[in-house]
Amino acid sequence: MTDTPHDYAEYDEGRHVNYWRLDPALRAEARRVYPESEFSWAASRLDEFGELVGGTIADNADVIDDNGPELHPYDEYGAVSNDVEYHPAQHENERLTYESGIVADAFDPPSERKEPLGLAHTLTMQLLLSYADAGFVCPVSMTAGAALVLRNHDDGFLDDYFEGLTSRSSESVIEGAMFLTEEQGGSDVGAIETTAEQVAGRTYELTGEKWFCSNIDAEGTLTLARRADAPEGTAGLSLFLVPHRTRDGALNDQLYRRLKDKLGTISVPTGEVEFRGAEAYLVGEPEQGFRYMTTMLNWERVTNAVGAVGIMGRALLESKIKAANREAFGNPVQEYPLMKRDLFDMAVDYEAALAFAMEAGKWLDRYERDHDDEKAYQLMRTLTPIAKLRTARMSVDTASYAMEIQGGNGYVSDFVTHRLFRDAQVLPIWEGTSNILSLDLLRTLGREATHEALLPYVESLLLSADHPVLDPLVASVSEEFESLQHALVSLANADDEYAQHEAKTLANYVFDVVTASLLVANAQRELDASNDARKAVVAEWFVEQTLLDAPGRGIADGDALPLAYFDAVVRHAPLTPEELTEAETKSG
């Protein structure tokens, strides 16, 4: 790790590299959101994992994408077998990943520590894993999510499953899953028709169909069903753990009908499940299932966001390498103004998405450490749906443009950008579409008054930035922050139909203002730590592109930050405040 600019021309492609070492922005964000004692322990492990993901796991991911799982619902005698066949490369990636502690470290103290790490550690490792295989991050994330639900809501009845979900041994680890979607009701969870009939104590039999089940053969699957005489809607749902095999070792009474022929995320088998009296175990108290499941849903939305950021990071890396190596008209294409601007835009988008996603993860982590922390809860509830909504769309756009930078090669399956784009496209769909997330934001602002934490939080970020070079930025963001507050008041007083009409615009507006504030605060932190103004340029460009409405779209103002600071932002060269001020003076 060095302070000199990265020379991306020394790489042929974005594999056989250490993703942790090649991503100074991620290292800075991890240092910011981890408790200091945890980051000092975790940094070397993240370095090891970055090397592992950039090598063996990335190589395997390419093989798996061409050799995805195959379902054998019946054996040679016609009996239900529910056998999912995986390529050996998938088994190797699972072994390497789980043994690295990606889930276990957050629930069981790793070596040399008396306490587990926070969930920020799992999120950071998942982000790195997304550089190689965002599809595989899905089962990893659901394994952690199922463990989190059991830790929070089970009373010990399912300890054997909790221990399997949090094991760091490839021999004993089991994976988690979350089966929510039914054909008649995707986002309308209250329309679930699966029924639960009590057999004895907390053991039930489930009957019904689940339509979009990722990690279909997991041993720790959580699902919602309705007991006899339970109320309609979400209030009547209970949460159950449905294993692939029952506790006595028998194949559970369910049928995996088929795997979906998906556009991407080939590494995770997604299919249709028919419960035929499947054995299931009640989690916690009955008719509390939807509340319990929100624990996992919030987690999955944050992991969806960091997965999107990982795809953006890999797409950006591939683009930097290609632009440094591809020559056109006698020069590497990275030397031409339009490509400088493109890479600059992608880098700033990446750091914006990274900052917001990690911030959402920080507050989720803090809330899961202390459920009495009302501020952490309110910020987690506010930032989580926005993080998932915006980063998912940004990952699709970034992956798409990365294909364009590769040229025709980017559109064929021999090159990783083809897979990055296919994998990214599911992210706006998983764990709630943009419309559902926008409505969730409205609910949390209205019913839970989460603006009471959001507004002072943004104000504190802006107040933390007091370096003179940041003064114009702070003034611009503060003015927009005032406008955001006015928008919040207006929607609070509007009728429900109009509020829903504006919900997505509001979600994007909150993202822009909060991200601008985060980037300004990050710029101050880097100035304090190393007198480096690089992040000030990142913040300035983000603000110019999202919050400021320049006349004539800025074409006539002579402002060209990508030309002046390409090496600083794209190649991570240091930049002193004096150099920044001098350049701003000349351009003005």
Coordinates of C-alpha atoms in Angstrom, one line a residue:
M1 CA 0.0 0.0 0.0
T2 CA 1.6 3.3 -1.1
D3 CA 0.8 7.0 -1.4
T4 CA 2.1 7.2 -4.9
P5 CA -0.4 7.1 -7.8
H6 CA -1.5 3.6 -8.9
D7 CA -0.2 2.6 -12.3
Y8 CA -3.0 0.5 -13.6
A9 CA -1.1 -0.2 -16.8
E10 CA 0.9 -2.8 -14.9
Y11 CA -2.2 -5.1 -14.7
D12 CA -3.8 -7.1 -17.5
E13 CA -7.2 -7.4 -15.9
G14 CA -8.9 -7.1 -12.5
R15 CA -7.9 -10.6 -11.3
H16 CA -4.8 -12.0 -9.5
V17 CA -4.7 -8.8 -7.5
N18 CA -5.4 -7.9 -3.9
Y19 CA -8.7 -6.0 -3.9
W20 CA -8.2 -4.6 -0.4
R21 CA -4.8 -3.2 -1.3
L22 CA -6.0 -1.7 -4.6
D23 CA -8.9 0.1 -2.9
P24 CA -7.7 3.0 -0.7
A25 CA -11.3 4.3 -0.5
L26 CA -12.6 1.1 1.0
R27 CA -9.7 1.0 3.5
A28 CA -10.5 4.5 4.6
E29 CA -14.2 3.8 5.0
A30 CA -13.6 0.6 6.9
R31 CA -11.3 2.4 9.3
R32 CA -14.0 5.1 9.7
V33 CA -16.9 2.7 10.5
Y34 CA -15.1 0.1 12.6
P35 CA -14.5 0.7 16.2
E36 CA -10.7 1.4 16.4
S37 CA -9.9 -1.7 18.4
E38 CA -11.7 -3.9 15.9
F39 CA -10.1 -2.4 12.8
S40 CA -6.6 -2.7 14.2
W41 CA -7.3 -6.5 14.5
A42 CA -9.2 -6.9 11.3
A43 CA -7.0 -5.0 8.9
S44 CA -4.5 -7.8 8.3
R45 CA -7.4 -10.3 7.9
L46 CA -9.1 -8.0 5.3
D47 CA -5.7 -7.9 3.5
E48 CA -5.5 -11.7 3.4
F49 CA -9.1 -12.0 2.3
G50 CA -8.6 -9.3 -0.5
E51 CA -5.8 -11.5 -1.8
L52 CA -7.8 -14.6 -1.6
V53 CA -10.8 -13.1 -3.4
G54 CA -8.7 -11.5 -6.1
G55 CA -7.0 -14.9 -6.8
T56 CA -8.6 -18.3 -6.2
I57 CA -12.1 -17.1 -5.6
A58 CA -12.2 -14.8 -8.6
D59 CA -10.9 -17.6 -10.8
N60 CA -13.5 -20.0 -9.5
A61 CA -16.3 -17.4 -10.0
D62 CA -15.6 -17.4 -13.7
V63 CA -15.8 -21.2 -13.9
I64 CA -19.0 -21.3 -11.8
D65 CA -20.7 -18.7 -14.0
D66 CA -20.2 -21.2 -16.9
N67 CA -21.1 -24.2 -14.8
G68 CA -24.0 -23.2 -12.5
P69 CA -25.9 -25.5 -10.2
E70 CA -28.2 -28.1 -11.6
L71 CA -31.3 -29.4 -9.9
H72 CA -32.3 -33.1 -9.8
P73 CA -35.7 -33.1 -8.2
Y74 CA -36.1 -36.9 -8.5
D75 CA -33.8 -39.8 -8.2
E76 CA -33.6 -42.7 -10.7
Y77 CA -36.6 -44.4 -9.1
G78 CA -38.8 -41.3 -9.3
A79 CA -38.6 -40.5 -5.6
V80 CA -38.1 -36.9 -4.6
S81 CA -34.4 -36.2 -4.0
N82 CA -34.2 -32.4 -4.1
D83 CA -30.5 -32.7 -5.0
V84 CA -28.7 -29.6 -6.2
E85 CA -25.4 -30.4 -7.9
Y86 CA -22.6 -27.8 -7.7
H87 CA -19.4 -27.5 -9.6
P88 CA -16.3 -28.4 -7.4
A89 CA -15.2 -24.7 -7.7
Q90 CA -18.3 -23.7 -5.8
H91 CA -17.5 -26.0 -3.0
E92 CA -14.0 -24.6 -2.9
N93 CA -15.2 -21.0 -2.8
E94 CA -17.6 -21.9 0.0
R95 CA -14.9 -23.6 2.1
L96 CA -12.4 -20.7 1.6
T97 CA -15.0 -18.0 2.4
Y98 CA -16.7 -19.5 5.5
E99 CA -13.4 -20.6 6.9
S100 CA -12.2 -17.0 6.6
G101 CA -14.7 -16.1 9.3
I102 CA -17.0 -13.9 7.1
V103 CA -20.0 -14.9 9.2
A104 CA -18.5 -16.6 12.2
D105 CA -16.3 -13.6 13.3
A106 CA -19.5 -11.5 14.0
F107 CA -21.0 -14.2 16.3
D108 CA -18.1 -16.2 17.8
P109 CA -14.8 -14.6 19.0
P110 CA -12.0 -15.3 16.5
S111 CA -8.6 -16.3 17.6
E112 CA -6.7 -13.6 19.6
R113 CA -10.0 -11.9 20.6
K114 CA -12.3 -12.2 23.6
E115 CA -15.3 -10.7 21.8
P116 CA -16.8 -11.2 18.3
L117 CA -16.4 -8.4 15.8
G118 CA -19.3 -6.2 14.8
L119 CA -21.4 -6.7 11.6
A120 CA -19.4 -3.9 9.9
H121 CA -16.7 -6.6 9.5
T122 CA -19.0 -9.0 7.8
L123 CA -20.2 -6.3 5.5
T124 CA -16.7 -5.2 4.6
M125 CA -15.8 -8.8 3.7
Q126 CA -19.0 -9.2 1.7
L127 CA -18.1 -6.1 -0.2
L128 CA -14.7 -7.6 -1.1
L129 CA -16.4 -10.9 -2.1
S130 CA -18.7 -9.0 -4.4
Y131 CA -15.6 -7.9 -6.4
A132 CA -15.5 -11.6 -7.5
D133 CA -19.0 -13.0 -7.2
A134 CA -22.0 -11.0 -6.1
G135 CA -24.2 -14.1 -6.6
F136 CA -22.3 -16.0 -3.9
V137 CA -22.6 -13.1 -1.6
C138 CA -26.4 -13.9 -1.5
P139 CA -26.1 -17.2 0.5
V140 CA -23.3 -15.8 2.6
S141 CA -25.5 -12.8 3.5
M142 CA -28.5 -14.9 4.2
T143 CA -26.4 -17.2 6.4
A144 CA -25.4 -14.2 8.5
G145 CA -29.0 -12.8 8.4
A146 CA -30.5 -16.1 9.6
A147 CA -28.0 -16.3 12.4
L148 CA -28.9 -12.7 13.4
V149 CA -32.6 -13.5 13.6
L150 CA -32.0 -16.6 15.7
R151 CA -29.6 -14.6 18.0
N152 CA -32.2 -11.9 18.5
H153 CA -35.5 -13.9 18.6
D154 CA -34.9 -17.5 19.4
D155 CA -34.8 -18.7 23.0
G156 CA -32.3 -21.6 22.5
F157 CA -34.7 -24.0 20.9
L158 CA -32.8 -23.7 17.6
D159 CA -29.3 -23.5 19.0
D160 CA -28.1 -26.4 16.9
Y161 CA -29.0 -24.4 13.8
F162 CA -27.4 -21.2 15.1
E163 CA -24.2 -23.1 15.8
G164 CA -24.2 -24.4 12.2
L165 CA -24.9 -21.0 10.7
T166 CA -22.1 -19.4 12.7
S167 CA -19.5 -22.2 12.3
R168 CA -16.1 -21.4 10.8
S169 CA -15.5 -25.1 10.0
S170 CA -16.4 -26.2 6.4
E171 CA -17.3 -29.6 7.9
S172 CA -20.1 -28.2 10.2
V173 CA -21.2 -24.9 8.6
I174 CA -24.7 -24.7 7.2
E175 CA -26.1 -21.9 5.0
G176 CA -29.2 -19.8 5.6
A177 CA -32.0 -18.6 3.3
M178 CA -35.1 -16.5 3.3
F179 CA -38.2 -17.7 1.4
L180 CA -40.7 -14.8 1.3
T181 CA -42.0 -14.5 -2.2
E182 CA -45.2 -16.3 -3.3
E183 CA -46.7 -16.1 -6.8
Q184 CA -49.8 -14.2 -5.7
G185 CA -47.9 -11.7 -3.6
G186 CA -44.3 -10.5 -4.1
S187 CA -43.9 -7.3 -2.0
D188 CA -47.3 -7.8 -0.5
V189 CA -46.1 -10.0 2.3
G190 CA -49.5 -10.0 4.1
A191 CA -50.9 -11.9 1.1
I192 CA -48.8 -15.0 2.0
E193 CA -51.0 -18.2 1.8
T194 CA -48.6 -20.8 3.2
T195 CA -50.2 -22.5 6.2
A196 CA -48.7 -24.0 9.4
E197 CA -50.3 -26.9 11.2
Q198 CA -48.9 -27.7 14.7
V199 CA -47.6 -31.2 15.2
A200 CA -46.2 -31.0 18.7
G201 CA -44.8 -28.1 20.7
R202 CA -42.9 -25.9 18.3
T203 CA -42.8 -28.4 15.5
Y204 CA -45.2 -27.7 12.6
E205 CA -46.0 -28.9 9.1
L206 CA -46.0 -26.3 6.4
T207 CA -48.2 -26.4 3.2
G208 CA -47.9 -23.9 0.4
E209 CA -45.6 -22.7 -2.4
K210 CA -42.7 -20.2 -2.5
W211 CA -42.0 -18.7 -5.9
F212 CA -38.5 -17.2 -5.8
C213 CA -36.3 -19.0 -3.4
S214 CA -32.5 -18.3 -3.5
N215 CA -30.1 -20.8 -2.0
I216 CA -32.9 -23.3 -2.4
D217 CA -31.3 -26.2 -0.5
A218 CA -30.1 -24.3 2.6
E219 CA -30.4 -26.1 5.9
G220 CA -31.3 -22.9 7.8
T221 CA -34.1 -21.4 5.7
L222 CA -36.4 -18.9 7.4
T223 CA -40.0 -18.5 6.0
L224 CA -43.3 -17.0 7.0
A225 CA -46.5 -18.9 7.3
R226 CA -50.0 -18.5 8.9
R227 CA -51.2 -20.7 11.7
A228 CA -54.8 -21.8 12.0
D229 CA -57.1 -19.1 13.2
A230 CA -54.4 -16.4 13.0
P231 CA -55.4 -12.9 11.8
E232 CA -55.2 -11.9 8.1
G233 CA -52.3 -9.7 6.9
T234 CA -48.8 -9.4 8.3
A235 CA -50.2 -9.5 11.9
G236 CA -51.1 -13.2 11.5
L237 CA -47.7 -14.4 10.2
S238 CA -45.3 -16.6 12.2
L239 CA -41.7 -17.3 11.5
F240 CA -40.4 -20.8 10.9
L241 CA -37.1 -22.5 10.2
V242 CA -37.5 -25.1 7.5
P243 CA -34.4 -27.3 7.0
H244 CA -33.4 -29.3 3.9
R245 CA -33.2 -32.3 6.1
T246 CA -35.0 -32.7 9.4
R247 CA -33.3 -33.2 12.7
D248 CA -33.5 -37.0 12.4
G249 CA -31.7 -36.8 9.0
A250 CA -34.6 -37.4 6.7
L251 CA -35.2 -35.4 3.5
N252 CA -37.8 -32.8 4.4
D253 CA -41.3 -33.2 2.8
Q254 CA -41.0 -30.5 0.1
L255 CA -40.3 -30.4 -3.6
Y256 CA -37.8 -28.2 -5.4
R257 CA -39.8 -28.0 -8.6
R258 CA -37.3 -26.2 -10.8
L259 CA -34.4 -23.7 -10.8
K260 CA -35.0 -20.3 -12.4
D261 CA -33.2 -19.6 -15.6
K262 CA -31.8 -16.3 -14.4
L263 CA -30.0 -13.5 -16.2
G264 CA -27.2 -13.5 -13.7
T265 CA -26.2 -14.5 -10.1
I266 CA -25.7 -18.0 -11.6
S267 CA -23.7 -19.1 -8.5
V268 CA -26.7 -19.1 -6.2
P269 CA -29.5 -21.6 -7.1
T270 CA -32.9 -19.9 -7.1
G271 CA -36.1 -21.9 -7.6
E272 CA -39.6 -22.8 -6.7
V273 CA -40.4 -24.7 -3.6
E274 CA -43.6 -26.6 -2.8
F275 CA -44.1 -27.4 0.9
R276 CA -46.0 -30.7 1.3
G277 CA -46.3 -30.9 5.0
A278 CA -42.6 -29.9 5.4
E279 CA -41.3 -30.1 9.0
A280 CA -40.7 -26.6 10.4
Y281 CA -39.7 -25.1 13.7
L282 CA -41.4 -22.1 15.2
V283 CA -38.9 -19.2 15.8
G284 CA -39.8 -17.3 19.0
E285 CA -43.4 -16.4 19.7
P286 CA -46.3 -17.1 17.2
E287 CA -47.7 -14.2 15.1
Q288 CA -44.5 -12.2 15.5
G289 CA -43.0 -13.5 12.3
F290 CA -43.1 -10.3 10.2
R291 CA -41.5 -8.3 13.0
Y292 CA -38.8 -10.9 13.4
M293 CA -38.2 -11.1 9.7
T294 CA -37.6 -7.3 9.5
T295 CA -34.3 -8.0 11.3
M296 CA -33.2 -10.1 8.4
L297 CA -34.8 -7.8 5.8
N298 CA -32.9 -4.7 7.1
W299 CA -29.7 -6.8 7.1
E300 CA -30.3 -8.0 3.6
R301 CA -31.0 -4.5 2.3
V302 CA -27.7 -3.2 3.7
T303 CA -25.8 -6.2 2.3
N304 CA -27.5 -5.6 -1.1
A305 CA -26.0 -2.1 -0.9
V306 CA -22.5 -3.2 -0.1
G307 CA -22.8 -5.9 -2.8
A308 CA -23.7 -3.2 -5.3
V309 CA -20.7 -1.2 -4.2
G310 CA -18.5 -4.2 -4.7
I311 CA -19.7 -4.6 -8.3
M312 CA -19.0 -0.9 -8.9
G313 CA -15.5 -1.3 -7.4
R314 CA -14.7 -4.2 -9.7
A315 CA -16.2 -2.5 -12.7
L316 CA -14.2 0.6 -12.0
L317 CA -11.0 -1.4 -11.6
E318 CA -11.5 -3.2 -14.9
S319 CA -12.2 0.2 -16.5
K320 CA -9.1 1.8 -15.1
I321 CA -6.9 -1.1 -16.3
K322 CA -8.4 -1.1 -19.7
A323 CA -8.1 2.6 -20.2
A324 CA -4.5 2.5 -19.1
N325 CA -3.6 -0.3 -21.5
R326 CA -5.7 0.3 -24.5
E327 CA -4.2 2.6 -27.1
A328 CA -6.1 4.6 -29.6
F329 CA -4.5 7.1 -32.1
G330 CA -1.1 6.6 -30.5
N331 CA -2.0 7.1 -26.8
P332 CA -3.6 5.2 -23.9
V333 CA -7.2 6.1 -23.9
Q334 CA -7.0 7.3 -20.3
E335 CA -5.0 10.3 -21.6
Y336 CA -8.0 11.7 -23.6
P337 CA -10.3 14.3 -21.9
L338 CA -13.5 12.4 -22.3
M339 CA -12.1 9.2 -20.8
K340 CA -10.6 11.2 -18.0
R341 CA -14.0 12.5 -17.2
D342 CA -15.7 9.1 -17.5
L343 CA -13.3 7.5 -15.1
F344 CA -13.5 10.5 -12.8
D345 CA -17.3 10.2 -12.8
M346 CA -17.1 6.5 -12.1
A347 CA -14.6 7.0 -9.3
V348 CA -16.7 9.7 -7.6
D349 CA -19.9 7.6 -8.0
Y350 CA -18.1 4.7 -6.4
E351 CA -16.9 6.6 -3.4
A352 CA -20.3 8.2 -3.0
A353 CA -22.1 4.8 -3.0
L354 CA -19.4 3.4 -0.8
A355 CA -19.7 6.1 1.9
F356 CA -23.5 5.9 2.1
A357 CA -23.6 2.1 2.1
M358 CA -21.0 1.8 4.8
E359 CA -22.7 4.5 6.8
A360 CA -26.0 2.6 6.7
G361 CA -24.0 -0.5 7.8
K362 CA -22.4 1.4 10.6
W363 CA -25.7 2.4 12.2
L364 CA -27.2 -1.1 11.7
D365 CA -24.1 -2.5 13.4
R366 CA -24.5 0.0 16.3
Y367 CA -28.1 -0.9 16.7
E368 CA -27.4 -4.6 16.8
R369 CA -24.8 -4.0 19.5
D370 CA -27.3 -2.1 21.6
H371 CA -31.0 -2.3 20.9
D372 CA -31.6 0.5 23.3
D373 CA -29.7 2.9 21.1
E374 CA -32.7 4.9 19.7
K375 CA -30.5 7.1 17.5
A376 CA -28.8 4.1 15.9
Y377 CA -32.2 2.5 15.2
Q378 CA -33.7 5.7 13.6
L379 CA -30.7 6.3 11.4
M380 CA -30.5 2.6 10.4
R381 CA -34.2 2.7 9.5
T382 CA -33.8 5.9 7.5
L383 CA -30.6 5.1 5.6
T384 CA -31.1 1.4 4.9
P385 CA -33.9 1.6 2.3
I386 CA -32.2 4.6 0.6
A387 CA -28.9 2.8 0.5
K388 CA -30.4 -0.2 -1.2
L389 CA -32.5 1.9 -3.6
R390 CA -29.7 4.1 -4.9
T391 CA -26.6 1.9 -4.9
A392 CA -28.5 -0.8 -6.8
R393 CA -29.3 1.5 -9.6
M394 CA -25.8 3.0 -9.5
S395 CA -24.3 -0.5 -9.8
V396 CA -26.3 -1.2 -13.0
D397 CA -25.2 2.1 -14.6
T398 CA -21.5 1.6 -13.6
A399 CA -21.4 -2.0 -14.8
S400 CA -23.1 -0.9 -18.1
Y401 CA -20.5 1.8 -18.7
A402 CA -17.6 -0.5 -17.8
M403 CA -18.8 -2.8 -20.6
E404 CA -18.6 0.2 -23.0
I405 CA -15.1 1.0 -22.0
Q406 CA -14.1 -2.5 -22.8
G407 CA -15.6 -2.1 -26.2
G408 CA -17.1 -5.1 -28.0
N409 CA -15.2 -7.4 -25.6
G410 CA -17.3 -6.1 -22.7
Y411 CA -20.4 -7.5 -24.3
V412 CA -19.1 -11.1 -24.5
S413 CA -19.0 -13.7 -21.8
D414 CA -15.2 -14.1 -22.0
F415 CA -14.8 -10.9 -20.1
V416 CA -16.0 -10.2 -16.5
T417 CA -18.0 -7.0 -17.3
H418 CA -20.5 -9.2 -19.0
R419 CA -21.2 -11.0 -15.7
L420 CA -20.9 -7.8 -13.6
F421 CA -23.8 -6.3 -15.6
R422 CA -25.9 -9.4 -15.4
D423 CA -25.4 -9.8 -11.6
A424 CA -26.0 -6.1 -11.0
Q425 CA -29.4 -6.1 -12.7
V426 CA -31.0 -8.2 -9.9
L427 CA -30.0 -5.7 -7.2
P428 CA -32.9 -3.3 -7.8
I429 CA -35.3 -6.2 -7.5
W430 CA -34.0 -8.2 -4.5
E431 CA -35.2 -7.2 -1.1
G432 CA -37.7 -4.7 -2.4
T433 CA -38.0 -2.6 -5.5
S434 CA -37.4 1.1 -5.6
N435 CA -41.1 1.9 -5.2
I436 CA -41.3 -0.4 -2.1
L437 CA -38.2 1.1 -0.6
S438 CA -39.5 4.7 -1.2
L439 CA -42.7 3.9 0.5
D440 CA -40.8 2.3 3.4
L441 CA -38.9 5.6 3.8
L442 CA -42.2 7.4 4.0
R443 CA -43.5 5.1 6.7
T444 CA -40.4 5.3 8.8
L445 CA -40.4 9.1 8.6
G446 CA -44.1 9.3 9.4
R447 CA -44.7 6.5 11.9
E448 CA -41.3 6.4 13.6
A449 CA -40.4 10.1 13.3
T450 CA -36.9 9.1 12.2
H451 CA -36.3 12.7 10.9
E452 CA -35.7 13.5 14.5
A453 CA -32.4 11.7 14.3
L454 CA -31.7 12.4 10.6
L455 CA -31.6 16.2 10.7
P456 CA -29.2 16.7 13.6
Y457 CA -27.1 13.9 12.2
V458 CA -26.6 15.8 8.9
E459 CA -26.1 19.0 10.7
S460 CA -23.3 17.5 12.8
L461 CA -21.6 16.2 9.6
L462 CA -21.6 19.7 8.1
L463 CA -20.4 21.3 11.4
S464 CA -17.4 18.9 11.5
A465 CA -16.0 20.4 8.3
D466 CA -14.1 23.6 9.1
H467 CA -11.1 23.7 6.8
P468 CA -11.1 26.8 4.7
V469 CA -10.9 24.9 1.4
L470 CA -14.2 23.3 2.3
D471 CA -16.1 26.5 3.1
P472 CA -17.8 26.9 -0.4
L473 CA -18.8 23.2 -0.3
V474 CA -20.3 23.4 3.2
A475 CA -22.2 26.5 2.2
S476 CA -23.7 24.8 -0.9
V477 CA -24.6 21.6 0.9
S478 CA -26.1 23.6 3.9
E479 CA -28.3 25.5 1.5
E480 CA -29.6 22.3 0.0
F481 CA -30.0 20.8 3.4
E482 CA -32.4 23.7 4.2
S483 CA -34.4 22.9 1.1
L484 CA -34.5 19.2 2.1
Q485 CA -36.0 20.1 5.4
H486 CA -38.6 22.2 3.7
A487 CA -39.5 19.3 1.4
L488 CA -39.9 17.0 4.5
V489 CA -42.2 19.4 6.1
S490 CA -44.2 19.8 2.9
L491 CA -44.7 16.0 2.5
A492 CA -45.6 15.6 6.1
N493 CA -48.5 18.0 5.6
A494 CA -49.5 16.6 2.1
D495 CA -52.2 14.0 1.5
D496 CA -51.2 10.4 1.2
E497 CA -51.5 10.2 -2.6
Y498 CA -49.2 13.1 -3.2
A499 CA -46.7 11.9 -0.7
Q500 CA -46.5 8.5 -2.4
H501 CA -46.1 10.3 -5.8
E502 CA -43.0 12.1 -4.5
A503 CA -41.6 9.3 -2.4
K504 CA -38.9 8.2 -4.8
T505 CA -37.8 11.8 -5.5
L506 CA -37.5 12.3 -1.7
A507 CA -35.4 9.1 -1.3
N508 CA -33.0 10.2 -3.9
Y509 CA -32.9 13.7 -2.5
V510 CA -32.0 12.4 1.0
F511 CA -29.3 10.3 -0.6
D512 CA -27.8 13.3 -2.3
V513 CA -27.7 15.6 0.7
V514 CA -26.6 12.9 3.2
T515 CA -23.9 11.7 0.8
A516 CA -22.6 15.2 0.1
S517 CA -22.4 15.8 3.9
L518 CA -20.6 12.5 4.4
L519 CA -18.1 13.3 1.6
V520 CA -17.4 16.7 3.1
A521 CA -16.9 15.2 6.5
N522 CA -14.6 12.6 5.0
A523 CA -12.6 15.4 3.3
Q524 CA -12.1 17.1 6.6
R525 CA -11.0 13.8 8.2
E526 CA -8.4 13.3 5.5
L527 CA -7.2 16.8 5.7
D528 CA -6.7 16.4 9.5
A529 CA -5.0 13.1 9.1
S530 CA -2.6 13.7 6.2
N531 CA -3.2 17.2 4.9
D532 CA -4.6 15.5 1.7
A533 CA -7.3 17.4 -0.2
R534 CA -8.1 14.5 -2.6
K535 CA -11.4 13.8 -0.9
A536 CA -12.3 17.5 -1.1
V537 CA -12.2 17.2 -4.9
V538 CA -14.4 14.0 -4.7
A539 CA -16.9 15.9 -2.5
E540 CA -16.8 19.0 -4.8
W541 CA -17.5 16.9 -8.0
F542 CA -20.3 15.0 -6.3
V543 CA -22.0 18.3 -5.2
E544 CA -21.6 19.9 -8.6
Q545 CA -23.1 16.9 -10.3
T546 CA -26.0 16.2 -8.0
L547 CA -27.0 19.4 -6.0
L548 CA -26.0 22.3 -8.1
D549 CA -28.0 23.5 -11.2
A550 CA -25.4 25.2 -13.3
P551 CA -26.6 27.5 -16.1
G552 CA -26.2 25.9 -19.5
R553 CA -25.4 22.6 -17.7
G554 CA -22.0 24.1 -16.8
I555 CA -20.7 24.0 -20.3
A556 CA -19.6 27.6 -20.4
D557 CA -18.2 27.9 -16.9
G558 CA -14.7 26.5 -17.7
D559 CA -14.7 24.2 -14.7
A560 CA -13.0 20.9 -15.5
L561 CA -12.1 19.1 -12.3
P562 CA -11.5 15.8 -14.0
L563 CA -8.8 17.3 -16.1
A564 CA -7.1 19.1 -13.2
Y565 CA -7.3 16.3 -10.7
F566 CA -7.5 13.1 -12.7
D567 CA -4.4 11.5 -11.0
A568 CA -5.7 12.5 -7.5
V569 CA -9.2 11.0 -7.8
V570 CA -8.7 8.1 -10.3
R571 CA -5.1 7.1 -9.4
H572 CA -5.3 8.1 -5.7
A573 CA -2.4 10.5 -5.9
P574 CA -2.1 12.8 -2.9
L575 CA -3.1 16.5 -3.2
T576 CA -2.2 19.3 -0.8
P577 CA -4.7 22.0 0.1
E578 CA -2.3 24.5 -1.4
E579 CA -2.3 22.7 -4.7
L580 CA -6.1 22.6 -4.7
T581 CA -6.4 26.3 -3.8
E582 CA -3.9 27.3 -6.5
A583 CA -5.6 25.3 -9.2
E584 CA -9.0 26.7 -8.2
T585 CA -7.6 30.2 -8.3
K586 CA -6.2 29.7 -11.8
S587 CA -9.5 28.2 -13.1
G588 CA -11.5 31.0 -11.6

